[in-house]
Short mmCIF file of C-alpha atoms and ligand atoms in Angstrom, two decimals:
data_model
loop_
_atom_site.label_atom_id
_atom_site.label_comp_id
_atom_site.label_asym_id
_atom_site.label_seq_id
_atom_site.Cartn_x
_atom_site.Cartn_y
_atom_site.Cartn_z
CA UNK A 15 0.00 0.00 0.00
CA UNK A 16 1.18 3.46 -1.22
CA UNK A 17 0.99 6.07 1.76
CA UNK A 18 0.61 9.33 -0.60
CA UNK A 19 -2.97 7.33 -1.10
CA UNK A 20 -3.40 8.16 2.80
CA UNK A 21 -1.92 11.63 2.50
CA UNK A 22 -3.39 15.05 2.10
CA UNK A 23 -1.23 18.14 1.73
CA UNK A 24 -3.34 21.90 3.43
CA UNK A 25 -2.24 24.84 1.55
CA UNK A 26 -2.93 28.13 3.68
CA UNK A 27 -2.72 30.66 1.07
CA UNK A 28 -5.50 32.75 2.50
CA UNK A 29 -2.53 35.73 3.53
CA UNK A 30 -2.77 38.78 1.91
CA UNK A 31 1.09 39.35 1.71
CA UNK A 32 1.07 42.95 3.78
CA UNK A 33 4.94 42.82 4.23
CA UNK A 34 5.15 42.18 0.34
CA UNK A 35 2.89 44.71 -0.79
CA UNK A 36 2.55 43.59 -4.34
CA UNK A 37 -1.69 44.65 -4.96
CA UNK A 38 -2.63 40.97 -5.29
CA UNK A 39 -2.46 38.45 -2.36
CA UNK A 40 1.10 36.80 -2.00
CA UNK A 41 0.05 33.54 -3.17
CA UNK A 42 -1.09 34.65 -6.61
CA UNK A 43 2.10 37.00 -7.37
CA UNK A 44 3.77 35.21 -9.97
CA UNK A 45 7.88 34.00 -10.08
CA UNK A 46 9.50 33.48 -13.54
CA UNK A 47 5.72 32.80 -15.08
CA UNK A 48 4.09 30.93 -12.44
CA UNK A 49 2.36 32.24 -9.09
CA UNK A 50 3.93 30.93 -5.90
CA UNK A 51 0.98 28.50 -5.30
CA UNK A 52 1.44 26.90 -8.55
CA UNK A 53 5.15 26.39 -8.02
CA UNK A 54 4.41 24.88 -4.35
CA UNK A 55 1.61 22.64 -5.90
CA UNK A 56 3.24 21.43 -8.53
CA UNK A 57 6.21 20.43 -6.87
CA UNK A 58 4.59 18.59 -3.45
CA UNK A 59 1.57 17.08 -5.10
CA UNK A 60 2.82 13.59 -5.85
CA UNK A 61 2.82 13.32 -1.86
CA UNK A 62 -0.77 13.65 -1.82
CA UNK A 63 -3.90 12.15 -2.87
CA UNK A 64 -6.23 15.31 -1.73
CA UNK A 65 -4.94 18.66 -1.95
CA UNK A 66 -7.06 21.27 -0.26
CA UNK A 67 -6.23 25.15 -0.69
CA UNK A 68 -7.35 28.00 1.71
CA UNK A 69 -7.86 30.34 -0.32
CA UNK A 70 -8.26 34.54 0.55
CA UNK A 71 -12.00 35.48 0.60
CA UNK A 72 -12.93 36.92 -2.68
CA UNK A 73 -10.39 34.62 -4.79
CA UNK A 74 -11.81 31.22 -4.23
CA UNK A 75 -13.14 30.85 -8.27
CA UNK A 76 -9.68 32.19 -9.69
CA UNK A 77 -7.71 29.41 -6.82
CA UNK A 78 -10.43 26.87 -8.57
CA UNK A 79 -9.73 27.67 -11.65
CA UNK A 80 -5.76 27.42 -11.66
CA UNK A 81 -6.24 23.45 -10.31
CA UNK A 82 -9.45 22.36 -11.44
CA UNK A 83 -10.32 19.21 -9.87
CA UNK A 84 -7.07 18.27 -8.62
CA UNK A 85 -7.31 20.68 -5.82
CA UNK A 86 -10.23 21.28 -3.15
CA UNK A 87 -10.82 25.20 -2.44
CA UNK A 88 -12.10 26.29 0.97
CA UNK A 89 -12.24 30.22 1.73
CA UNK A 90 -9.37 30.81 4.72
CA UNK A 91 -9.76 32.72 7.95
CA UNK A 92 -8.71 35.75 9.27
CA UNK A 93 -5.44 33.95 10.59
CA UNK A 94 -2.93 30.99 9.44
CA UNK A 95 -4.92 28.99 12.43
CA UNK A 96 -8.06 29.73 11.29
CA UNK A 97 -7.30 28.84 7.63
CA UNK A 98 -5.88 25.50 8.24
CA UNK A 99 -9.02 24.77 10.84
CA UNK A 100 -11.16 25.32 7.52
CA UNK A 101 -9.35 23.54 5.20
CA UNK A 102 -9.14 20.14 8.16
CA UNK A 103 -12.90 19.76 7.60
CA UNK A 104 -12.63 19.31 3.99
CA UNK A 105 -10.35 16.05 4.92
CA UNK A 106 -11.60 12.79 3.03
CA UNK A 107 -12.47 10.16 5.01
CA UNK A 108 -9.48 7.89 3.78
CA UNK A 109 -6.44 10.14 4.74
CA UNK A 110 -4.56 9.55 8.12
CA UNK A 111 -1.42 11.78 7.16
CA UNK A 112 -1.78 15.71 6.61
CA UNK A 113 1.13 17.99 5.73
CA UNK A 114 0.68 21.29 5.90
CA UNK A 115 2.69 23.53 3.61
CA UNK A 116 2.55 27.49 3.11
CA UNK A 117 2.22 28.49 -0.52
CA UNK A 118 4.54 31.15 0.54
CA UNK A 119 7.23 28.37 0.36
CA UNK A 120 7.00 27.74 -2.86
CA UNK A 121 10.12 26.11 -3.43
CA UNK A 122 10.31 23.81 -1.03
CA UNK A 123 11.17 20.47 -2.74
CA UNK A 124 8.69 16.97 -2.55
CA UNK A 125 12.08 15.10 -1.50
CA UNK A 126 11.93 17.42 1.91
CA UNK A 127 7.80 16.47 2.15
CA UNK A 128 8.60 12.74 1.88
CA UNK A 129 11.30 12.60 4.80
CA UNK A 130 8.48 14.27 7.12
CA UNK A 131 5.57 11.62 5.72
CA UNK A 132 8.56 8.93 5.83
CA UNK A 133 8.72 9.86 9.39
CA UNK A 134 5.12 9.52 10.59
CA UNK A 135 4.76 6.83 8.34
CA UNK A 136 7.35 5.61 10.79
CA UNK A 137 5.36 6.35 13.74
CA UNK A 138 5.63 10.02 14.51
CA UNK A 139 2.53 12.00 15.51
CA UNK A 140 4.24 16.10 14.54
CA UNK A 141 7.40 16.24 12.44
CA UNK A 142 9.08 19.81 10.97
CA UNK A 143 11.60 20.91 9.32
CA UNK A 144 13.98 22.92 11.14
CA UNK A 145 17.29 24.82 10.49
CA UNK A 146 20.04 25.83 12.80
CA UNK A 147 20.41 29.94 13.02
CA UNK A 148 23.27 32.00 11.85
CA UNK A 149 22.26 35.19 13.65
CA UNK A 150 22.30 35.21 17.75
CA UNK A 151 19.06 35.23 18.95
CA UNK A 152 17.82 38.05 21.02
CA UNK A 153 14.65 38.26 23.27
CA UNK A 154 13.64 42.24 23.40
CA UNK A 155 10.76 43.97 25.60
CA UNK A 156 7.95 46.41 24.69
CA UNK A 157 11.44 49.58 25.50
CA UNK A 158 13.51 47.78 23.45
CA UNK A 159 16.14 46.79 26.05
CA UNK A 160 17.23 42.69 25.43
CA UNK A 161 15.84 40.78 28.17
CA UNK A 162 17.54 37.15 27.41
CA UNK A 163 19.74 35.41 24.99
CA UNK A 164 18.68 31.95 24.53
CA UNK A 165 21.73 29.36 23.49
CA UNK A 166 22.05 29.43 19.57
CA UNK A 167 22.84 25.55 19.52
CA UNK A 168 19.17 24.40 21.10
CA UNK A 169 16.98 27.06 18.39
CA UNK A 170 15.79 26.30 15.05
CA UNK A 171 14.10 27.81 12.48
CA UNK A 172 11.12 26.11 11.70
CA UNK A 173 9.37 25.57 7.99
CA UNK A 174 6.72 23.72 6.01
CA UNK A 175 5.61 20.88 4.98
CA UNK A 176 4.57 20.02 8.93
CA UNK A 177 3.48 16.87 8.49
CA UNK A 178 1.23 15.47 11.64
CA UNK A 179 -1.07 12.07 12.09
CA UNK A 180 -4.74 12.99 11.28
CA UNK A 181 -5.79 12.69 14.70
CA UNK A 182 -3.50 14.59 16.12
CA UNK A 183 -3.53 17.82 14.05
CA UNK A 184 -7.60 17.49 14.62
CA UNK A 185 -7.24 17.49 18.09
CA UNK A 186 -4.25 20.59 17.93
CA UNK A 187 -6.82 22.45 15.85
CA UNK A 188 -10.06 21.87 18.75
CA UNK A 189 -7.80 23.96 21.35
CA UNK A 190 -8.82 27.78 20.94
CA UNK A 191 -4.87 29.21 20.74
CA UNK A 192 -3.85 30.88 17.50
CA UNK A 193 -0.41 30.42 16.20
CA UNK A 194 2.01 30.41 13.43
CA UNK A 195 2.29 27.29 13.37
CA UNK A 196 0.49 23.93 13.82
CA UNK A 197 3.11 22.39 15.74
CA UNK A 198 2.99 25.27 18.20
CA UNK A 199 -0.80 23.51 18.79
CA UNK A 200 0.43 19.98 19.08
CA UNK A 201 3.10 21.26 21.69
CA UNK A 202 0.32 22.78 23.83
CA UNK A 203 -1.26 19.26 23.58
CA UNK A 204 1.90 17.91 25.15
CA UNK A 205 2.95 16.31 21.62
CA UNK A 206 6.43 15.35 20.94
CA UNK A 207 7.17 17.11 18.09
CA UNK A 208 10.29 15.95 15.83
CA UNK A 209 12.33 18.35 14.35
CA UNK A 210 13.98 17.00 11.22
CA UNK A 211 16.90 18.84 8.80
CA UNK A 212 14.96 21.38 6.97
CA UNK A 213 16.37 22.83 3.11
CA UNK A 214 17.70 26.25 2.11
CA UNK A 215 14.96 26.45 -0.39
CA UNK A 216 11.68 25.91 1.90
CA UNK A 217 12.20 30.06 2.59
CA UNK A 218 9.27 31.85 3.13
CA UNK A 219 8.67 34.22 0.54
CA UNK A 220 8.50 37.11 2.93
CA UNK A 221 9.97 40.53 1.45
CA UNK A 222 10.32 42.17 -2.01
CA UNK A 223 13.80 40.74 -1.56
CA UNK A 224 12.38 37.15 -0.69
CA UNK A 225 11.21 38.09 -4.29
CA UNK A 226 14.20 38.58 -5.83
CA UNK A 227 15.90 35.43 -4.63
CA UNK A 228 12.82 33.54 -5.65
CA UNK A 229 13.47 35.13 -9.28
CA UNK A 230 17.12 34.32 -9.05
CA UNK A 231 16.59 30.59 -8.26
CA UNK A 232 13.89 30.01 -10.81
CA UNK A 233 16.69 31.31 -13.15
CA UNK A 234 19.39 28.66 -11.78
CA UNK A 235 16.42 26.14 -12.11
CA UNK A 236 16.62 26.58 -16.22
CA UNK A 237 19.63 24.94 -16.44
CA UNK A 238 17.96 21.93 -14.79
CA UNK A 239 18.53 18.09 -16.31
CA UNK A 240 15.75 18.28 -18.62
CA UNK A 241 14.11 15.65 -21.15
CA UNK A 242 11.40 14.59 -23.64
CA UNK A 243 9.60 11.71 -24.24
CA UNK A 244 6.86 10.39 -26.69
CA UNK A 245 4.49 7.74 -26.46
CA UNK A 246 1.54 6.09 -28.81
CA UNK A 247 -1.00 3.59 -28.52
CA UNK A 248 -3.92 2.27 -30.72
CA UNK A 249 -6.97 -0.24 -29.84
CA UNK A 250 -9.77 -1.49 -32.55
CA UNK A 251 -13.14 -0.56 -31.78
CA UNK A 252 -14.62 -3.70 -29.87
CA UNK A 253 -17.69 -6.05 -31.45
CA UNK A 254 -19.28 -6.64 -28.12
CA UNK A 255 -21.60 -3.32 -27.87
CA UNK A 256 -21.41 -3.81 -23.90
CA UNK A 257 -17.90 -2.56 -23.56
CA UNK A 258 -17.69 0.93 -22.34
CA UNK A 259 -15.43 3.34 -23.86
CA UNK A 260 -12.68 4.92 -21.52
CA UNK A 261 -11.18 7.23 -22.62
CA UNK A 262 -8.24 10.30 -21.27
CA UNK A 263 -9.70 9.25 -17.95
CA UNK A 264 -13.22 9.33 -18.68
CA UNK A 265 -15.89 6.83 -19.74
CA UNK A 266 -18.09 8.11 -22.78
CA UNK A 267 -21.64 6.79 -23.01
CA UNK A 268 -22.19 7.17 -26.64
CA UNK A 269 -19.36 4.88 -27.85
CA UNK A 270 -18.74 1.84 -28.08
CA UNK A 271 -15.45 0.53 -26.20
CA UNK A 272 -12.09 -0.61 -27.33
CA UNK A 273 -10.51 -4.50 -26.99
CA UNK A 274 -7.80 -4.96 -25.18
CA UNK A 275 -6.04 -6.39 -22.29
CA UNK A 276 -6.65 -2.99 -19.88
CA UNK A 277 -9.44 -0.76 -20.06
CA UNK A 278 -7.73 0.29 -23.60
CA UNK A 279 -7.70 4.08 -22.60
CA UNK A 280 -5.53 4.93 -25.23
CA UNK A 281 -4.67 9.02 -24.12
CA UNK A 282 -3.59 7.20 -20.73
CA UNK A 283 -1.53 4.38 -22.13
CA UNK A 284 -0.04 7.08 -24.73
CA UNK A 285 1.11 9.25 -21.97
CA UNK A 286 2.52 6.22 -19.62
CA UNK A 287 4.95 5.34 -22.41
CA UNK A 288 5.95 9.60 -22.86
CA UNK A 289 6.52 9.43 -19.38
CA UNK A 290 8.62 5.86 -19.23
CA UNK A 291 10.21 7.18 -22.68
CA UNK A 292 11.82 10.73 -21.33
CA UNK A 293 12.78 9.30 -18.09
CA UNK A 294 14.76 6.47 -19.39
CA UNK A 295 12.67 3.31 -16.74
CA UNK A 296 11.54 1.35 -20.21
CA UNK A 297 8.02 1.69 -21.55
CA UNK A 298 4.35 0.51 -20.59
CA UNK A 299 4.74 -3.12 -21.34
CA UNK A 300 8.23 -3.71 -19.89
CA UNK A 301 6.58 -1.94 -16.42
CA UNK A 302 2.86 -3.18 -16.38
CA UNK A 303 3.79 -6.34 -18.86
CA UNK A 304 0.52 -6.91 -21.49
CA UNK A 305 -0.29 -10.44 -19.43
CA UNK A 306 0.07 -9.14 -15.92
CA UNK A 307 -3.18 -10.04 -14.57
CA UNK A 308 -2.78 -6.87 -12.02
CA UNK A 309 -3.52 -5.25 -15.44
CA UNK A 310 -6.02 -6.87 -16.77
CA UNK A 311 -8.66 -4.37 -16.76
CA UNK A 312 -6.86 -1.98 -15.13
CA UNK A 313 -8.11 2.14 -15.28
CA UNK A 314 -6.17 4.34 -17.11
CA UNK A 315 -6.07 6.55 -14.01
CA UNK A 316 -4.95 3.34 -12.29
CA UNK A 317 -1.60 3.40 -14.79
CA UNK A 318 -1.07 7.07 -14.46
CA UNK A 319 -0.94 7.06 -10.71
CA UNK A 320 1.76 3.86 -10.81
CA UNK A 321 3.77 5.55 -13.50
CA UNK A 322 3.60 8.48 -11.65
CA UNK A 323 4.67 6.73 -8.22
CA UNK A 324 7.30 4.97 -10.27
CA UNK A 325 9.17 8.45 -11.91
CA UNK A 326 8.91 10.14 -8.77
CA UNK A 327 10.90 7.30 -7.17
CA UNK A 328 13.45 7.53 -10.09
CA UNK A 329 13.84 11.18 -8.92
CA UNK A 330 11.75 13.13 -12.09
CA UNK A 331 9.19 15.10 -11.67
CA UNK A 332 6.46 16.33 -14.54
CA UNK A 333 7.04 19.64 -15.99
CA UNK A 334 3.52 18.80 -18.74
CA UNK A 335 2.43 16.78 -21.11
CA UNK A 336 0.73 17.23 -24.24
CA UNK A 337 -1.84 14.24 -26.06
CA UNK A 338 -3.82 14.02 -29.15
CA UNK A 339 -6.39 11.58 -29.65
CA UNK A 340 -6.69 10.24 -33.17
CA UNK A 341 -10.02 8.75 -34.27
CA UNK A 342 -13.63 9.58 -35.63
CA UNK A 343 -15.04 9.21 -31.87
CA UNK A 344 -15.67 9.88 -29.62
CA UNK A 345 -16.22 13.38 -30.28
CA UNK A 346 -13.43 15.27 -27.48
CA UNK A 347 -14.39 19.09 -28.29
CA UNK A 348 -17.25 19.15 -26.00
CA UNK A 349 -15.48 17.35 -22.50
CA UNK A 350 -11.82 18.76 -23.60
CA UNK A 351 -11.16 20.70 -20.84
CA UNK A 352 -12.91 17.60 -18.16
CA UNK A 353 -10.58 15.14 -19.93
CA UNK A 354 -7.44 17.32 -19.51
CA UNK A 355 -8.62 17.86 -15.42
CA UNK A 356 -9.09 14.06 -15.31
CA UNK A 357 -5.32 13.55 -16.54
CA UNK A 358 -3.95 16.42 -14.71
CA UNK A 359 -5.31 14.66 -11.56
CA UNK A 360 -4.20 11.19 -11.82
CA UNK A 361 -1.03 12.66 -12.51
CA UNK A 362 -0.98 14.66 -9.04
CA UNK A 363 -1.43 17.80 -10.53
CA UNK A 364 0.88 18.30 -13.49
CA UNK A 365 -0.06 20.38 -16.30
CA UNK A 366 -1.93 18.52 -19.12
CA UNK A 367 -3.36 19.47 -22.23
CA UNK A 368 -5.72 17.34 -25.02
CA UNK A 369 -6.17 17.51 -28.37
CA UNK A 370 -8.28 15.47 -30.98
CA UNK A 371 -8.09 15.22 -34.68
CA UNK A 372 -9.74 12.84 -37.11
CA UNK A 373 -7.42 12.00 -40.01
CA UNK A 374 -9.53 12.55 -43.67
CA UNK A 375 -11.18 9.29 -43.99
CA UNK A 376 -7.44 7.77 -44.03
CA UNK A 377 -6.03 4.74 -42.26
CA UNK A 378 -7.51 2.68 -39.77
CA UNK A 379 -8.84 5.51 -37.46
CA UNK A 380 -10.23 7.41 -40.48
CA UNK A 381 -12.18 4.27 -41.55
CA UNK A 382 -14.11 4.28 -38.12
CA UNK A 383 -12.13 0.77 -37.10
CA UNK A 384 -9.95 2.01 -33.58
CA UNK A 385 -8.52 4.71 -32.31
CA UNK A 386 -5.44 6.03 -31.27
CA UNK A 387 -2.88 8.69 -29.18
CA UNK A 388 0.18 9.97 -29.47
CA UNK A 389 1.72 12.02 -26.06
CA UNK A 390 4.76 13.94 -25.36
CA UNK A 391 5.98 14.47 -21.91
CA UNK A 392 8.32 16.98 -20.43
CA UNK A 393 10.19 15.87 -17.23
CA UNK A 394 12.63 17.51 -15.29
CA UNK A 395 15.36 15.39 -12.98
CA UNK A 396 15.93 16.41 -9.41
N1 LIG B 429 -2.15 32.49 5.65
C1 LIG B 429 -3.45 32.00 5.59
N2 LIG B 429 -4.47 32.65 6.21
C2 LIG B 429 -4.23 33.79 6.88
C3 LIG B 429 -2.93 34.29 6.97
C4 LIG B 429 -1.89 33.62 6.35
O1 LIG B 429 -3.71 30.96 4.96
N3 LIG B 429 -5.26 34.42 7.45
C5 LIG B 429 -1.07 31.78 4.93
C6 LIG B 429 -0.36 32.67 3.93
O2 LIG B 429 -1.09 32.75 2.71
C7 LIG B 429 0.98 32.01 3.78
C8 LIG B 429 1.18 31.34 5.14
O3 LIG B 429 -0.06 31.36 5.80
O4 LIG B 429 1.01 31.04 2.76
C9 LIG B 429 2.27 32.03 5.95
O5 LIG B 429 1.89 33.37 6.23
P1 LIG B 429 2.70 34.68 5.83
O6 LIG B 429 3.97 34.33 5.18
O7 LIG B 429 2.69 35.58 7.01
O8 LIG B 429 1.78 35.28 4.65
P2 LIG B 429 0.88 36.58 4.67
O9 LIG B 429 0.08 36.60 5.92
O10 LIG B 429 0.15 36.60 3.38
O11 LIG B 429 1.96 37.75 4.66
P3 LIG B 429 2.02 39.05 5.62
O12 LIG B 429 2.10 38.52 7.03
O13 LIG B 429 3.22 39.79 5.17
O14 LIG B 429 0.73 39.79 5.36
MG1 LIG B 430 1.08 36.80 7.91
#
């Protein structure tokens, strides 16, 4: 059993980014084409199998919007506490891990979020990610005089993802103290809290010149490892009228389905082998094998989540992927953008877009007898 199926990552984002002072909230201001909240989505959401956003009053259609249905959007509070309180009641009833990340570390990276999840996977109830200090630490009162100066060695400074055990960040978030942080709740609760080795680039984006080193890094980030891929796949229509068509995710009533060995969604299959293809771990049949009976009728969803499981183990992550469908039907115009939401969220998230085209009468999809795909897929290595 995969524990990112058990895991739901809390986005506050609800802020409205006073200390930045850009005239939109902080988690919509964009770095190097991409608003912070995309860049921390995009990079944690293979942890997670529900991602829920809390979102600033007034913005909750344009958070909606950005994620479609990979994402749940809940309206935050007037404080960090307050938001993450809404977004805990939007919890499915499956998940017994929640990390909660602020989209205003947006560059935190999904290996930091899977050493806290490996860590209550291994039993912990509160783990964070914590840095030693390079400044001494001063404690100052209301006249400015210092009043203590706590040992360097013991402090840390604390970021996100905070991962905690469902129970326990529910019960954290019943007491009626509000915090900056959920672990400050789970110590109140008498919680041991575990404080693991945090990363440089989980910094909060704070400051106009938090900005500019977000810009900076984004611009180090280009030279990154990065590679294609392509994939096709083509089924024959099937002669039994009782098989349903899946297709890019999604069944389609008014067609008849495909033979083969899996549920014969051909976008899916198309983009398993782009995937496999640009990060060099074979290709769908080598990693599913055709006679596998774990395949045999397996969703195309079903393949997408493995084979996205399976690259984020080799270290890639998606960057997007592009698919055309091939055939006569089903007709795609209408459900386009549905189909590309259904993709996007059996691939955690990454960006996906679908195109159809018939092909003049020609071939075997032109004369009505199968259809096909053909997918590219961007992936960066970490
Ligand atoms: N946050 C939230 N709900 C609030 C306040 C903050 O969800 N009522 C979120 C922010 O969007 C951010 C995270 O908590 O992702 C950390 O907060 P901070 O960095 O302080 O962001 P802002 O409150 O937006 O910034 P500022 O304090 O400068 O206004
Ligand atoms: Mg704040």
């Amino acid at each position: 059993m995969n524990h990112h199926s058990k895991t739901a990552l809390i986005i506050p984002a609800a802020g409205s980014g006073e200390r930045l002072g850009a005239n939109l909230p902080k988690a919509l201001v964009q770095v190097a084409g991409r608003s912070l909240i995309e860049h921390a989505i995009y990079r944690l959401a293979p942890i997670a199998t529900q991602i829920i956003i809390a979102a600033p009053a007034g913005y909750e259609a344009k958070f909606s919007e950005l994620f479609g249905q990979s994402a749940t959007v809940v309206t935050g509070g007037v404080t960090r506490t307050q938001s993450v309180k809404r977004a805990l009641a939007a919890l499915s009833p499956e998940i017994e891990y929640v990390l909660v990340h602020d989209a205003a570390r947006a560059f935190a990276t999904l290996d930091l979020a899977e050493r806290v999840l490996a860590e209550l996977v291994g039993g912990q109830l509160a783990v964070i990610p914590g840095l030693a200090l390079a400044d001494t630490i001063k404690t100052v009162n209301a006249e400015g005089y210092v009043t203590s100066t706590p040992d360097r060695a013991s402090l840390r400074g604390v970021q996100t993802p905070q991962g905690f055990s469902r129970a326990t960040l529910e019960k954290a978030h019943q007491l009626s103290s509000d915090l900056t942080d959920d672990a400050g709740l789970a110590e109140e609760l008498g919680i041991k809290v575990k404080v693991i080795a945090g990363e440089e680039a989980a910094f909060k984006v704070t400051t106009p010149s938090d900005m500019k080193r977000a810009i900076e890094l984004q611009v180090e980030d280009s030279h990154a490892d990065i590679r294609a891929g392509i994939g096709t796949d083509a089924h024959a229509f099937s002669a039994d009228p009782s098989r349903p068509m899946w297709l890019a995710g999604l069944q389609w009533p008014e067609v008849v389905g495909v033979d083969g060995h899996s549920d014969g969604d051909v976008a899916a299959h198309a983009i398993c082998d782009a995937l496999f293809a640009a990060s060099d771990l074979g290709d769908l049949g080598s990693n599913f094998g055709t006679s596998d009976p774990q395949y045999a009728g397996a969703a195309g969803a079903t393949l997408l989540k493995e084979t996205l499981a399976r690259l984020t183990r080799a270290g890639f992550a998606i960057l997007n992927i592009s698919v055309q469908i091939v055939g006569n039907k089903p007709k795609i115009g209408a459900r386009r953008t549905e189909a590309a939401a259904a993709l996007s969220q059996a691939l955690g998230g990454a960006i996906v877009s679908v195109s159809a085209t018939t092909t003049d009468g020609l071939g075997f999809t032109g004369e009505g007898k199968g259809i096909s795909a053909i997918a590219s897929a961007l992936v960066v290595r970490r």
